[in-house]
Amino acid sequence: MTENDNDVRHDIRPLVRRLGKAPQDWRRADLANYCLAHDVRIVNFRYPSLDGKLKELRLPVNDRNYLERILAAGERVDGSSLFPGLLETGASDLYVVPVYRWAFVNPWAPDELDVVCRFADQDGAPCPRTPDNLLARLADDLRQQFDLSLQALTELEFYLILDRTDDRFTGRSQRNYHQSAPYLHGLPLADEILRVTSEVTGQVKYCHSEVGYIDRLGSHDPELHGKRVEQYELEFDLMPVEDLACWTAVARWLVRVVADRHHQSATFLPKLDEDMAGSGLHVHLALYRDGRNVMHGAQGELSDEAMQMIGGVLSHAGPLTAFGNTVAASYLRLVPDQEAPTRICWGYRNRSSLIRVPLGFDLPARVDQLFNPAEDGDYPAREVLARPTVEFRSPDGSAMTYLMLTAIIACVRDGLSRDDTIELARQLRVDGNIFTQPEVLKRLASLPAHAVEAAQELDAHREFFIAQGFTSELIDIVVDKLMDEDDDELSEKLRDLPAAERLKRSRILMHKDVHKH
């Protein structure tokens, strides 16, 4: 947002304002001097484990020498506990090394500085087995091979789980989209989530209520049973894909901390109840060359590079679900007429397709004067406003974010490398709601219908991902995780049950992973 602006005085991030420079210009001395000048007592190293949750190592600021030491060389951690199956217990030591641009003032403790870290191995090199370094390596390979960088944003959807304190201003099921007070009972939490995440990351576009609302949720889990649940979305702005992985993990952590501080709860479960909106993690993608968005051609049409990217992602849509839809409940979300994709296709402004090309802002005329005819100030440059993307709509809250983004880069690289992906994209374009067009549905391949099928798709594409840099051990971990869901006959079993029993068993399945991701 303001990363390239020399004037940082108005940046929403407190640390940017206090250091007087943008994060990409921060050096170790900047952080050390800040800690000493502002009586920082604790430095928190944060880093993602295989399950995507942020881990924490708290280090006291004993003196300047110790502070310099930890900011320079990091600290040791047990890699086999953070990445079970990837690193052997007999050789599992890793370094966690702070990334200075990912530092922020702890939102609730001004005498603490938090820094997100990367992993280094025994030789002091980026550990090739950890997802953060695999992501960074593939992003760099994309830049080196095609002179293109991938920027992306995520739409982080979640449910707030709220105590029912009264019956006033009750919401309506599936009618909560962009709702406002007093019909939003979780608004104080959502407002704090917005403010805190904005001040930490500097990369939030907006936060709003989403479609989902359940007045009294039924569940076997006492944390959920009888609670009012409201769905929200926090959307980021475009940023380099490596930064997006970091801040998405941080945002998940912040959402839960805010909820807990209000004595409530939050979940990123893909599905909470039958016929209710699930929580997605849609990913918007944009290719850049020399700092300029190259998604559109001269006439505003999708560029060849954009079409190749679409074709590459659609070519591997099946195995991509293995990284973006990792639990059985994921496949209860991917059903028709719930604004969730089930078929492999793309379309303009089309929420029934797997990839949507959203409405853009590169309009021929300025819209501010349309409703403000007296406005005569300068209008933002077209390239500043436009920033076109394509939206990949299948991932959900169970996604292994680092691995999912890495797999997407692999598919983008493949699409750019092949000479058939533009034609493939043309063939898979659709118009209108595909679920009302039987003839269109017949010609479109389906996404995996359950976690076991996603595992089988990934296993079948194993060699492709290994060629892109994934290890066989990593693929085995993901395949085994999906196979453990044991849901290949789930739909048939549920369909044959009486309605009440089906609902009960569906809820048990959906709610078993309330805080898994």
Coordinates of C-alpha atoms in Angstrom, one line a residue:
M1 CA 0.0 0.0 0.0
T2 CA 2.6 2.6 1.1
E3 CA 5.6 0.5 0.6
N4 CA 6.9 2.7 -2.3
D5 CA 5.8 6.0 -0.7
N6 CA 8.7 8.1 0.7
D7 CA 6.3 9.7 3.2
V8 CA 5.7 7.1 5.8
R9 CA 4.2 9.5 8.4
H10 CA 0.7 8.3 7.6
D11 CA 1.4 4.6 7.4
I12 CA -1.1 2.6 9.5
R13 CA 1.7 0.5 11.0
P14 CA 3.2 1.9 14.2
L15 CA 6.6 0.5 13.6
V16 CA 6.8 2.0 10.1
R17 CA 6.0 5.5 11.6
R18 CA 8.5 5.1 14.4
L19 CA 11.3 3.9 12.3
G20 CA 10.6 6.4 9.5
K21 CA 11.2 4.0 6.7
A22 CA 9.4 1.3 4.8
P23 CA 9.8 -2.4 5.9
Q24 CA 11.9 -3.4 3.0
D25 CA 14.5 -0.8 4.1
W26 CA 14.7 -2.1 7.7
R27 CA 18.0 -3.3 9.0
R28 CA 19.0 -5.1 12.2
A29 CA 20.2 -1.8 13.7
D30 CA 16.8 -0.2 13.2
L31 CA 15.1 -3.0 15.2
A32 CA 17.7 -3.0 17.9
N33 CA 17.7 0.7 18.3
Y34 CA 13.9 0.7 18.4
C35 CA 13.9 -2.0 21.2
L36 CA 16.4 -0.1 23.3
A37 CA 14.8 3.3 22.8
H38 CA 11.3 2.1 23.6
D39 CA 12.1 -0.2 26.5
V40 CA 11.2 -3.4 24.7
R41 CA 11.6 -6.2 27.1
I42 CA 10.6 -9.3 25.0
V43 CA 11.3 -10.2 21.4
N44 CA 8.9 -12.9 20.1
F45 CA 10.1 -15.1 17.2
R46 CA 7.1 -16.4 15.3
Y47 CA 7.2 -19.1 12.6
P48 CA 4.8 -21.5 10.9
S49 CA 4.9 -25.2 11.5
L50 CA 3.6 -27.8 9.1
D51 CA 0.0 -27.3 10.3
G52 CA 0.2 -23.6 9.3
K53 CA -0.2 -22.3 12.9
L54 CA 2.3 -19.8 14.2
K55 CA 4.7 -21.0 16.8
E56 CA 6.4 -18.8 19.3
L57 CA 9.7 -18.4 21.0
R58 CA 9.9 -15.6 23.6
L59 CA 13.4 -14.1 24.2
P60 CA 14.1 -11.5 26.8
V61 CA 16.1 -8.4 25.9
N62 CA 18.8 -9.0 28.5
D63 CA 21.2 -6.4 27.1
R64 CA 22.3 -4.9 23.8
N65 CA 24.8 -7.6 23.0
Y66 CA 22.2 -10.4 23.5
L67 CA 19.6 -8.4 21.4
E68 CA 22.1 -8.0 18.6
R69 CA 23.0 -11.7 18.8
I70 CA 19.4 -13.0 18.5
L71 CA 18.5 -10.5 15.7
A72 CA 21.6 -11.5 13.8
A73 CA 21.8 -15.2 14.2
G74 CA 18.4 -16.3 15.4
E75 CA 18.0 -19.2 17.7
R76 CA 17.8 -23.1 17.6
V77 CA 14.5 -25.0 17.4
D78 CA 13.5 -28.7 17.1
G79 CA 12.6 -29.2 13.4
S80 CA 11.2 -32.7 14.0
S81 CA 8.5 -31.3 16.3
L82 CA 7.6 -28.5 13.9
F83 CA 7.7 -30.6 10.8
P84 CA 7.0 -34.3 11.8
G85 CA 7.8 -36.6 9.0
L86 CA 9.9 -34.1 7.1
L87 CA 12.9 -33.9 9.5
E88 CA 14.3 -36.9 11.3
T89 CA 14.7 -36.7 15.1
G90 CA 18.4 -37.7 14.7
A91 CA 19.2 -34.6 12.7
S92 CA 16.4 -32.1 13.4
D93 CA 18.0 -28.9 14.6
L94 CA 17.0 -25.8 12.7
Y95 CA 17.7 -22.1 13.1
V96 CA 14.9 -19.7 13.1
V97 CA 16.2 -16.4 11.6
P98 CA 14.2 -13.2 11.9
V99 CA 13.1 -11.5 8.7
Y100 CA 13.3 -7.8 9.5
R101 CA 10.6 -6.6 7.2
W102 CA 8.2 -9.0 9.0
A103 CA 8.6 -7.3 12.4
F104 CA 5.8 -5.6 14.2
V105 CA 4.9 -4.2 17.6
N106 CA 2.9 -6.7 19.6
P107 CA -0.7 -5.3 19.5
W108 CA -1.4 -6.0 23.2
A109 CA 2.1 -5.5 24.7
P110 CA 3.9 -2.3 23.6
D111 CA 7.1 -3.6 25.3
E112 CA 7.3 -6.6 23.0
L113 CA 8.5 -6.8 19.4
D114 CA 7.3 -9.7 17.2
V115 CA 9.3 -10.9 14.2
V116 CA 8.3 -13.7 11.8
C117 CA 11.2 -16.0 11.0
R118 CA 12.4 -18.3 8.2
F119 CA 14.2 -21.6 8.7
A120 CA 17.9 -22.2 8.1
D121 CA 19.7 -25.6 8.2
Q122 CA 23.0 -26.7 9.9
D123 CA 25.0 -25.0 7.2
G124 CA 23.3 -21.7 7.6
A125 CA 21.5 -22.0 4.3
P126 CA 17.7 -21.9 3.7
C127 CA 16.5 -25.3 4.8
P128 CA 15.3 -26.9 1.5
R129 CA 12.7 -29.1 3.3
T130 CA 10.6 -26.5 5.0
P131 CA 7.6 -25.0 3.2
D132 CA 8.7 -21.4 3.6
N133 CA 11.9 -22.0 1.7
L134 CA 10.2 -24.1 -0.9
L135 CA 7.8 -21.3 -1.6
A136 CA 10.6 -18.7 -1.8
R137 CA 12.7 -20.9 -4.1
L138 CA 9.8 -21.5 -6.6
A139 CA 8.9 -17.8 -6.5
D140 CA 12.5 -16.9 -7.3
D141 CA 12.6 -19.6 -10.1
L142 CA 9.6 -17.9 -11.7
R143 CA 11.4 -14.6 -11.7
Q144 CA 14.6 -16.1 -13.1
Q145 CA 12.9 -18.2 -15.8
F146 CA 10.3 -15.8 -17.1
D147 CA 11.2 -12.4 -15.7
L148 CA 7.8 -12.4 -13.9
S149 CA 6.9 -12.2 -10.3
L150 CA 3.7 -13.5 -8.7
Q151 CA 1.7 -11.2 -6.5
A152 CA -1.4 -12.5 -4.7
L153 CA -4.0 -11.8 -2.1
T154 CA -6.2 -14.1 0.1
E155 CA -9.7 -13.7 1.2
L156 CA -9.6 -15.1 4.7
E157 CA -13.1 -16.2 5.7
F158 CA -14.0 -17.3 9.2
Y159 CA -16.8 -17.7 11.7
L160 CA -17.0 -15.9 15.0
I161 CA -18.5 -18.2 17.7
L162 CA -20.5 -16.0 20.1
D163 CA -22.3 -16.5 23.3
R164 CA -26.0 -15.6 23.0
T165 CA -26.6 -12.8 25.4
D166 CA -30.0 -11.7 24.2
D167 CA -32.5 -12.2 21.4
R168 CA -32.6 -8.7 20.0
F169 CA -31.7 -8.0 16.3
T170 CA -31.6 -11.7 15.4
G171 CA -30.0 -12.3 11.9
R172 CA -31.4 -14.3 9.0
S173 CA -29.8 -17.5 7.8
Q174 CA -27.7 -17.0 4.6
R175 CA -28.6 -13.2 4.6
N176 CA -25.7 -11.7 6.5
Y177 CA -23.7 -10.4 3.5
H178 CA -22.3 -6.9 4.3
Q179 CA -24.7 -6.6 7.2
S180 CA -24.2 -3.7 9.7
A181 CA -25.0 -2.9 13.3
P182 CA -27.1 -3.6 15.2
Y183 CA -27.6 -6.9 13.3
L184 CA -23.9 -7.9 13.8
H185 CA -23.4 -9.2 17.3
G186 CA -19.7 -9.9 16.6
L187 CA -18.9 -6.4 15.3
P188 CA -16.7 -5.3 18.2
L189 CA -14.5 -8.4 17.6
A190 CA -14.5 -7.9 13.8
D191 CA -13.6 -4.3 14.3
E192 CA -10.7 -5.2 16.5
I193 CA -9.6 -7.8 14.0
L194 CA -9.6 -5.3 11.3
R195 CA -7.7 -2.6 13.3
V196 CA -5.1 -5.0 14.7
T197 CA -4.4 -6.9 11.4
S198 CA -4.1 -3.6 9.5
E199 CA -1.6 -2.2 12.0
V200 CA 0.4 -5.4 12.0
T201 CA 0.5 -6.1 8.3
G202 CA -0.3 -2.8 6.5
Q203 CA -1.8 -4.9 3.8
V204 CA -5.6 -5.2 4.6
K205 CA -8.1 -4.0 2.0
Y206 CA -11.2 -4.5 4.1
C207 CA -13.2 -6.6 6.5
H208 CA -16.9 -7.3 6.2
S209 CA -19.6 -9.7 7.3
E210 CA -20.2 -12.6 4.9
V211 CA -23.3 -14.6 4.0
G212 CA -23.2 -17.1 6.9
Y213 CA -25.3 -16.7 10.0
I214 CA -26.6 -19.4 12.4
D215 CA -28.6 -18.2 15.3
R216 CA -28.2 -21.4 17.4
L217 CA -25.7 -23.9 16.1
G218 CA -26.3 -27.5 17.0
S219 CA -23.2 -29.5 17.7
H220 CA -21.7 -32.4 19.8
D221 CA -18.9 -29.9 20.7
P222 CA -19.7 -27.7 23.7
E223 CA -17.6 -24.9 22.3
L224 CA -20.0 -24.7 19.4
H225 CA -23.4 -26.0 20.7
G226 CA -26.1 -23.4 21.1
K227 CA -23.8 -20.5 20.0
R228 CA -24.6 -17.8 17.6
V229 CA -22.1 -17.9 14.7
E230 CA -21.5 -15.1 12.2
Q231 CA -19.2 -15.3 9.2
Y232 CA -16.7 -12.6 8.3
E233 CA -14.1 -12.0 5.6
L234 CA -10.8 -10.2 5.9
E235 CA -9.2 -9.5 2.5
F236 CA -5.6 -8.5 1.9
D237 CA -4.2 -6.3 -0.9
L238 CA -1.9 -7.7 -3.6
M239 CA 1.6 -8.3 -2.3
P240 CA 4.5 -10.6 -3.2
V241 CA 3.5 -14.2 -2.7
E242 CA 6.2 -14.8 0.0
D243 CA 4.8 -11.9 2.1
L244 CA 1.3 -13.2 1.6
A245 CA 2.1 -16.6 3.1
C246 CA 3.6 -14.8 6.1
W247 CA 0.8 -12.4 6.7
T248 CA -2.0 -14.9 6.1
A249 CA -0.5 -17.1 8.9
V250 CA -0.2 -14.0 11.1
A251 CA -3.8 -13.0 10.4
R252 CA -5.1 -16.5 11.4
W253 CA -3.3 -16.1 14.7
L254 CA -4.6 -12.6 15.3
V255 CA -8.2 -13.6 14.6
R256 CA -8.1 -16.3 17.2
V257 CA -6.3 -14.1 19.8
V258 CA -8.8 -11.3 19.4
A259 CA -11.7 -13.7 19.8
D260 CA -10.1 -15.3 22.9
R261 CA -9.5 -11.8 24.4
H262 CA -13.2 -11.2 24.1
H263 CA -13.9 -14.7 25.7
Q264 CA -15.4 -15.9 22.4
S265 CA -14.0 -18.2 19.8
A266 CA -13.3 -18.3 16.0
T267 CA -12.9 -21.0 13.4
F268 CA -11.7 -21.4 9.8
L269 CA -13.6 -24.6 9.3
P270 CA -14.6 -25.1 5.7
K271 CA -18.2 -26.0 6.7
L272 CA -20.2 -25.5 9.9
D273 CA -23.7 -26.7 8.9
E274 CA -25.8 -28.1 6.1
D275 CA -27.0 -25.6 3.6
M276 CA -24.9 -22.9 5.1
A277 CA -22.1 -20.9 3.5
G278 CA -18.7 -22.5 4.0
S279 CA -15.5 -20.6 4.7
G280 CA -13.2 -20.2 1.7
L281 CA -9.6 -19.0 1.3
H282 CA -9.9 -17.6 -2.2
V283 CA -6.6 -16.6 -3.8
H284 CA -6.3 -13.8 -6.3
L285 CA -3.3 -14.0 -8.6
A286 CA -1.5 -11.3 -10.7
L287 CA 1.7 -11.5 -12.8
Y288 CA 4.1 -8.5 -12.7
R289 CA 7.1 -7.7 -14.8
D290 CA 9.4 -4.8 -13.9
G291 CA 6.9 -3.7 -11.3
R292 CA 4.0 -3.5 -13.8
N293 CA 0.9 -5.6 -13.8
V294 CA 0.9 -7.7 -17.1
M295 CA -2.6 -9.3 -16.7
H296 CA -4.2 -7.2 -19.5
G297 CA -3.3 -6.6 -23.0
A298 CA -3.4 -3.2 -24.9
Q299 CA -7.2 -3.5 -25.5
G300 CA -8.0 -4.5 -21.9
E301 CA -8.3 -8.2 -22.8
L302 CA -6.5 -10.9 -20.8
S303 CA -2.9 -11.1 -21.8
D304 CA -1.2 -14.2 -23.1
E305 CA 0.6 -14.6 -19.8
A306 CA -2.7 -14.4 -17.9
M307 CA -4.3 -17.0 -20.2
Q308 CA -1.3 -19.3 -19.8
M309 CA -1.5 -18.9 -16.0
I310 CA -5.2 -19.8 -16.1
G311 CA -4.5 -22.8 -18.3
G312 CA -1.7 -24.0 -16.0
V313 CA -3.8 -23.8 -12.9
L314 CA -6.7 -25.5 -14.5
S315 CA -4.4 -28.2 -15.8
H316 CA -3.6 -29.2 -12.3
A317 CA -6.8 -28.2 -10.5
G318 CA -7.4 -31.7 -9.2
P319 CA -4.1 -32.2 -7.2
L320 CA -4.2 -28.5 -6.1
T321 CA -7.2 -29.4 -3.9
A322 CA -4.9 -31.7 -1.9
F323 CA -3.2 -28.6 -0.6
G324 CA -6.2 -26.3 -0.4
N325 CA -8.9 -28.6 0.8
T326 CA -7.4 -30.9 3.3
V327 CA -10.3 -32.3 5.4
A328 CA -13.5 -34.2 4.7
A329 CA -15.7 -31.2 5.5
S330 CA -13.9 -29.4 2.6
Y331 CA -15.9 -31.5 0.1
L332 CA -19.2 -30.7 1.8
R333 CA -18.4 -27.1 0.9
L334 CA -17.7 -27.8 -2.7
V335 CA -21.3 -28.4 -3.8
P336 CA -23.5 -26.6 -6.4
D337 CA -25.4 -23.4 -5.6
Q338 CA -23.3 -22.4 -2.6
E339 CA -20.9 -20.1 -4.6
A340 CA -18.3 -22.8 -4.4
P341 CA -16.8 -24.5 -7.5
T342 CA -17.2 -28.1 -8.4
R343 CA -16.1 -28.0 -12.1
I344 CA -12.9 -27.1 -13.8
C345 CA -13.5 -23.9 -15.8
W346 CA -13.2 -20.1 -15.7
G347 CA -15.3 -17.1 -16.5
Y348 CA -15.6 -13.4 -16.3
R349 CA -17.3 -12.2 -13.0
N350 CA -18.5 -15.8 -12.6
R351 CA -18.9 -17.2 -9.1
S352 CA -20.0 -20.7 -10.4
S353 CA -16.5 -21.3 -12.0
L354 CA -13.3 -22.4 -10.4
I355 CA -11.4 -19.3 -11.6
R356 CA -13.2 -16.0 -11.7
V357 CA -11.9 -12.9 -13.5
P358 CA -13.3 -10.2 -11.2
L359 CA -14.7 -6.9 -12.2
G360 CA -11.8 -4.5 -12.7
F361 CA -11.1 -0.8 -12.1
D362 CA -9.5 0.0 -15.4
L363 CA -12.5 2.0 -16.6
P364 CA -12.3 4.4 -19.6
A365 CA -13.8 7.3 -17.6
R366 CA -13.3 8.4 -14.0
V367 CA -16.2 7.4 -11.8
D368 CA -15.7 9.9 -9.0
Q369 CA -17.2 12.7 -11.1
L370 CA -20.2 10.5 -11.9
F371 CA -21.7 11.1 -8.5
N372 CA -19.5 14.1 -7.5
P373 CA -19.8 16.4 -10.5
A374 CA -17.9 19.2 -8.7
E375 CA -14.8 17.1 -8.2
D376 CA -11.9 18.5 -10.2
G377 CA -8.8 17.0 -8.4
D378 CA -6.3 14.7 -10.1
Y379 CA -7.5 11.1 -10.6
P380 CA -5.2 8.2 -9.6
A381 CA -3.3 6.7 -12.5
R382 CA -5.0 3.9 -14.3
E383 CA -2.3 1.3 -13.4
V384 CA -2.7 2.3 -9.7
L385 CA -6.4 1.7 -9.8
A386 CA -6.6 -1.3 -12.1
R387 CA -4.3 -4.0 -10.7
P388 CA -6.3 -6.8 -12.4
T389 CA -6.3 -10.4 -11.0
V390 CA -7.8 -13.8 -11.5
E391 CA -9.4 -15.5 -8.5
F392 CA -8.8 -19.2 -7.7
R393 CA -11.9 -20.1 -5.7
S394 CA -11.6 -23.7 -4.4
P395 CA -9.3 -23.4 -1.4
D396 CA -10.8 -23.1 2.1
G397 CA -9.9 -22.6 5.7
S398 CA -8.2 -26.0 5.9
A399 CA -5.6 -25.0 3.4
M400 CA -1.9 -25.6 4.1
T401 CA -1.2 -22.1 3.0
Y402 CA 2.5 -22.2 2.3
L403 CA 2.3 -25.5 0.4
M404 CA -0.9 -24.3 -1.5
L405 CA 0.8 -21.1 -2.7
T406 CA 3.9 -23.1 -3.6
A407 CA 1.8 -25.5 -5.6
I408 CA 0.1 -22.6 -7.4
I409 CA 3.4 -21.2 -8.4
A410 CA 4.4 -24.6 -9.8
C411 CA 1.2 -24.6 -11.9
V412 CA 1.8 -21.1 -13.1
R413 CA 5.3 -22.0 -14.2
D414 CA 4.0 -25.0 -16.0
G415 CA 1.4 -22.9 -17.8
L416 CA 4.0 -20.4 -18.9
S417 CA 6.3 -23.1 -20.1
R418 CA 3.8 -24.9 -22.4
D419 CA 2.4 -23.9 -25.8
D420 CA -1.0 -25.4 -25.3
T421 CA -2.3 -23.6 -22.2
I422 CA -3.8 -20.6 -24.0
E423 CA -5.9 -22.9 -26.1
L424 CA -6.9 -25.0 -23.1
A425 CA -8.0 -21.8 -21.3
R426 CA -10.1 -20.8 -24.3
Q427 CA -11.8 -24.2 -24.3
L428 CA -12.6 -24.0 -20.6
R429 CA -14.2 -20.6 -20.5
V430 CA -17.8 -20.5 -19.5
D431 CA -20.5 -17.9 -19.3
G432 CA -23.4 -17.7 -16.9
N433 CA -24.2 -20.0 -14.0
I434 CA -23.0 -23.4 -15.1
F435 CA -25.3 -25.2 -12.6
T436 CA -28.3 -24.1 -14.7
Q437 CA -26.7 -25.4 -18.0
P438 CA -26.7 -29.2 -18.1
E439 CA -24.9 -29.3 -21.5
V440 CA -22.1 -27.2 -20.2
L441 CA -21.7 -29.4 -17.1
K442 CA -21.4 -32.5 -19.2
R443 CA -18.2 -31.2 -20.9
L444 CA -16.5 -30.0 -17.8
A445 CA -14.3 -32.2 -15.6
S446 CA -15.1 -32.3 -11.9
L447 CA -13.0 -31.4 -8.9
P448 CA -12.3 -34.3 -6.5
A449 CA -15.4 -35.2 -4.6
H450 CA -13.7 -36.2 -1.4
A451 CA -10.3 -36.0 0.4
V452 CA -9.3 -39.5 -0.7
E453 CA -9.8 -38.6 -4.3
A454 CA -7.7 -35.5 -3.8
A455 CA -5.0 -37.7 -2.3
Q456 CA -5.2 -40.0 -5.4
E457 CA -5.0 -37.0 -7.7
L458 CA -1.9 -35.7 -5.9
D459 CA -0.3 -39.1 -6.0
A460 CA -1.0 -39.4 -9.7
H461 CA 0.7 -36.0 -10.3
R462 CA 3.6 -36.8 -7.9
E463 CA 6.3 -36.6 -10.6
F464 CA 5.1 -33.2 -11.7
F465 CA 5.4 -31.7 -8.3
I466 CA 8.8 -33.4 -7.6
A467 CA 10.1 -31.9 -10.8
Q468 CA 9.0 -28.5 -9.5
G469 CA 10.9 -29.0 -6.2
F470 CA 8.6 -30.8 -3.8
T471 CA 10.1 -33.8 -2.0
S472 CA 8.6 -37.2 -2.1
E473 CA 8.4 -37.1 1.7
L474 CA 6.4 -34.0 1.6
I475 CA 4.0 -35.4 -0.9
D476 CA 3.6 -38.5 1.2
I477 CA 2.7 -36.5 4.2
V478 CA -0.1 -34.6 2.4
V479 CA -1.4 -37.8 0.7
D480 CA -1.4 -39.7 4.1
K481 CA -3.2 -36.7 5.8
L482 CA -5.9 -36.8 3.2
M483 CA -6.3 -40.6 3.1
D484 CA -6.7 -40.5 6.9
E485 CA -10.0 -38.7 6.3
D486 CA -11.4 -42.0 5.0
D487 CA -14.3 -40.2 3.3
D488 CA -14.5 -41.9 -0.1
E489 CA -17.9 -43.3 0.5
L490 CA -19.1 -40.6 2.8
S491 CA -21.6 -39.0 0.5
E492 CA -23.4 -42.3 -0.2
K493 CA -23.5 -43.1 3.5
L494 CA -24.9 -39.8 4.4
R495 CA -27.4 -39.8 1.6
D496 CA -29.0 -43.0 2.8
L497 CA -29.6 -41.8 6.3
P498 CA -32.8 -40.2 7.7
A499 CA -32.6 -36.4 7.7
A500 CA -32.0 -36.1 11.4
E501 CA -29.3 -38.7 11.6
R502 CA -27.6 -37.3 8.5
L503 CA -27.5 -33.9 10.1
K504 CA -26.1 -35.3 13.3
R505 CA -23.3 -37.2 11.6
S506 CA -22.5 -34.4 9.2
R507 CA -22.1 -32.0 12.1
I508 CA -19.7 -34.5 13.9
L509 CA -17.7 -34.7 10.7
M510 CA -17.7 -30.9 10.1
H511 CA -16.9 -29.9 13.7
K512 CA -14.1 -32.4 14.5
D513 CA -11.5 -30.0 13.2
V514 CA -12.6 -26.7 14.8
H515 CA -9.1 -25.5 15.6
K516 CA -7.0 -27.8 13.5
H517 CA -5.8 -25.2 11.1

